[in-house]
GROMACS .gro file of C-alpha atoms in nm:
model
  133
    1MET     CA    1   3.530   3.433  -2.979
    2GLU     CA    2   3.452   3.018  -2.948
    3VAL     CA    3   3.575   3.031  -2.603
    4ALA     CA    4   3.328   3.299  -2.507
    5ASN     CA    5   3.073   3.092  -2.627
    6ALA     CA    6   3.165   2.826  -2.531
    7LYS     CA    7   3.114   2.911  -2.157
    8ALA     CA    8   2.808   3.065  -2.199
    9SER     CA    9   2.627   2.785  -2.351
   10GLY     CA   10   2.819   2.556  -2.100
   11PRO     CA   11   2.529   2.630  -1.838
   12ILE     CA   12   2.220   2.625  -2.077
   13ARG     CA   13   2.346   2.300  -2.155
   14TRP     CA   14   2.311   2.216  -1.734
   15LEU     CA   15   1.999   2.394  -1.739
   16VAL     CA   16   1.878   2.206  -2.027
   17LEU     CA   17   1.983   1.846  -1.868
   18LEU     CA   18   1.844   1.969  -1.565
   19ALA     CA   19   1.508   1.986  -1.707
   20THR     CA   20   1.518   1.694  -1.905
   21LEU     CA   21   1.627   1.469  -1.577
   22CYS     CA   22   1.331   1.683  -1.380
   23SER     CA   23   1.060   1.576  -1.641
   24LEU     CA   24   1.179   1.190  -1.641
   25LEU     CA   25   1.206   1.156  -1.311
   26SER     CA   26   0.876   1.333  -1.280
   27CYS     CA   27   0.719   1.129  -1.478
   28GLY     CA   28   0.684   0.808  -1.313
   29ALA     CA   29   0.560   0.998  -0.949
   30ASN     CA   30   0.241   0.937  -0.941
   31LEU     CA   31   0.125   0.675  -0.697
   32ALA     CA   32   0.074   0.316  -0.776
   33ALA     CA   33  -0.274   0.162  -0.899
   34GLY     CA   34  -0.331   0.004  -0.563
   35SER     CA   35  -0.278   0.232  -0.371
   36PRO     CA   36  -0.532   0.364  -0.061
   37THR     CA   37  -0.924   0.483  -0.241
   38PRO     CA   38  -1.200   0.513  -0.060
   39PRO     CA   39  -1.347   0.206   0.022
   40HIS     CA   40  -1.743   0.334  -0.105
   41GLY     CA   41  -1.599   0.452  -0.430
   42THR     CA   42  -1.546   0.891  -0.459
   43ILE     CA   43  -1.673   1.096  -0.232
   44LYS     CA   44  -1.876   1.381  -0.400
   45PRO     CA   45  -1.850   1.757  -0.194
   46SER     CA   46  -2.149   1.898  -0.095
   47SER     CA   47  -2.247   2.245   0.076
   48VAL     CA   48  -2.492   2.071   0.317
   49ALA     CA   49  -2.220   1.827   0.421
   50ALA     CA   50  -1.983   2.071   0.478
   51ASP     CA   51  -2.241   2.312   0.677
   52GLU     CA   52  -2.295   1.991   0.907
   53PHE     CA   53  -1.963   1.941   0.978
   54GLU     CA   54  -1.927   2.364   1.064
   55LYS     CA   55  -2.229   2.334   1.247
   56ASN     CA   56  -2.110   1.977   1.442
   57VAL     CA   57  -1.793   2.161   1.522
   58ARG     CA   58  -2.044   2.477   1.662
   59ASN     CA   59  -2.177   2.273   1.889
   60GLN     CA   60  -1.924   2.166   2.038
   61LEU     CA   61  -1.675   2.422   2.114
   62PHE     CA   62  -1.885   2.644   2.221
   63ASP     CA   63  -2.129   2.470   2.492
   64PRO     CA   64  -2.008   2.607   2.800
   65THR     CA   65  -2.193   2.269   2.983
   66LYS     CA   66  -2.003   2.044   2.851
   67THR     CA   67  -1.641   1.958   2.978
   68ALA     CA   68  -1.538   1.762   2.695
   69PHE     CA   69  -1.490   1.765   2.341
   70ARG     CA   70  -1.614   1.433   2.092
   71LEU     CA   71  -1.732   1.551   1.716
   72VAL     CA   72  -1.868   1.246   1.524
   73VAL     CA   73  -1.793   1.357   1.122
   74SER     CA   74  -1.879   1.062   0.869
   75ASP     CA   75  -1.648   1.076   0.545
   76GLU     CA   76  -1.862   1.280   0.354
   77GLN     CA   77  -1.894   1.588   0.538
   78ILE     CA   78  -1.521   1.583   0.571
   79THR     CA   79  -1.437   1.566   0.236
   80SER     CA   80  -1.697   1.854   0.201
   81TYR     CA   81  -1.550   2.086   0.464
   82VAL     CA   82  -1.213   2.028   0.317
   83ALA     CA   83  -1.250   2.084  -0.068
   84LEU     CA   84  -1.553   2.332  -0.039
   85ARG     CA   85  -1.356   2.536   0.288
   86TYR     CA   86  -1.019   2.488   0.221
   87ARG     CA   87  -1.003   2.745  -0.113
   88ASN     CA   88  -0.615   2.825  -0.074
   89LEU     CA   89  -0.570   2.448  -0.062
   90SER     CA   90  -0.277   2.355  -0.265
   91LEU     CA   91  -0.491   2.032  -0.382
   92ASP     CA   92  -0.740   1.915  -0.623
   93ASN     CA   93  -0.993   1.685  -0.595
   94PRO     CA   94  -0.931   1.572  -0.189
   95GLN     CA   95  -1.099   1.258  -0.049
   96VAL     CA   96  -1.067   1.234   0.304
   97TRP     CA   97  -1.152   0.879   0.469
   98PHE     CA   98  -1.148   0.672   0.804
   99SER     CA   99  -1.071   0.366   0.726
  100GLY     CA  100  -0.920   0.072   1.006
  101GLY     CA  101  -0.812   0.306   1.320
  102ARG     CA  102  -0.649   0.536   1.026
  103THR     CA  103  -0.751   0.897   0.794
  104TYR     CA  104  -0.670   0.913   0.459
  105LEU     CA  105  -0.587   1.210   0.296
  106ARG     CA  106  -0.566   1.167  -0.088
  107GLY     CA  107  -0.582   1.447  -0.377
  108THR     CA  108  -0.333   1.621  -0.661
  109TYR     CA  109  -0.105   1.872  -0.474
  110THR     CA  110  -0.122   2.219  -0.715
  111GLY     CA  111   0.110   2.346  -0.545
  112LEU     CA  112   0.441   2.285  -0.817
  113CYS     CA  113   0.474   2.474  -1.130
  114LEU     CA  114   0.343   2.235  -1.377
  115PHE     CA  115   0.405   1.898  -1.135
  116HIS     CA  116   0.080   1.752  -1.016
  117PRO     CA  117   0.117   1.468  -0.873
  118ASP     CA  118  -0.093   1.239  -0.665
  119VAL     CA  119  -0.022   1.252  -0.261
  120LEU     CA  120  -0.136   1.011   0.010
  121ILE     CA  121  -0.104   1.123   0.392
  122VAL     CA  122  -0.261   0.807   0.585
  123ALA     CA  123  -0.266   0.915   0.995
  124GLU     CA  124  -0.254   0.744   1.245
  125PRO     CA  125  -0.361   0.915   1.602
  126VAL     CA  126  -0.213   0.690   1.917
  127VAL     CA  127  -0.552   0.675   2.170
  128GLN     CA  128  -0.493   0.639   2.507
  129ASN     CA  129  -0.735   0.631   2.825
  130MET     CA  130  -1.003   0.781   2.559
  131LYS     CA  131  -0.806   1.050   2.460
  132ILE     CA  132  -0.571   1.151   2.131
  133LEU     CA  133  -0.188   1.181   2.239
   0.00000   0.00000   0.00000
């Protein structure tokens, strides 16, 4: 009887150990305090700014007289669009901004069960002859 109990408690013991280890590792997984933030403070999403972004994209894409695509967008417009129009995005409080030739996306990732880390994605496009490569 004792041997059977020892065998049954072995997997449970490993699961408890694994859960404890994951919990300890996730405690310090958020972004450091010095990580980049929007230069002018938190960007508040608005439906007006999201609508402006959609209108700008539509005007560029669906104008048959244009042979080139040029989109001018503000931090508020793109943040509002991402926050209000992408409801299935697993990111709370998304902040998108442009600075120093880079695009930043920051927020709280909610796609994992109980673990919600702050995330930061930085993209730097390569531009050559006025074209993004």
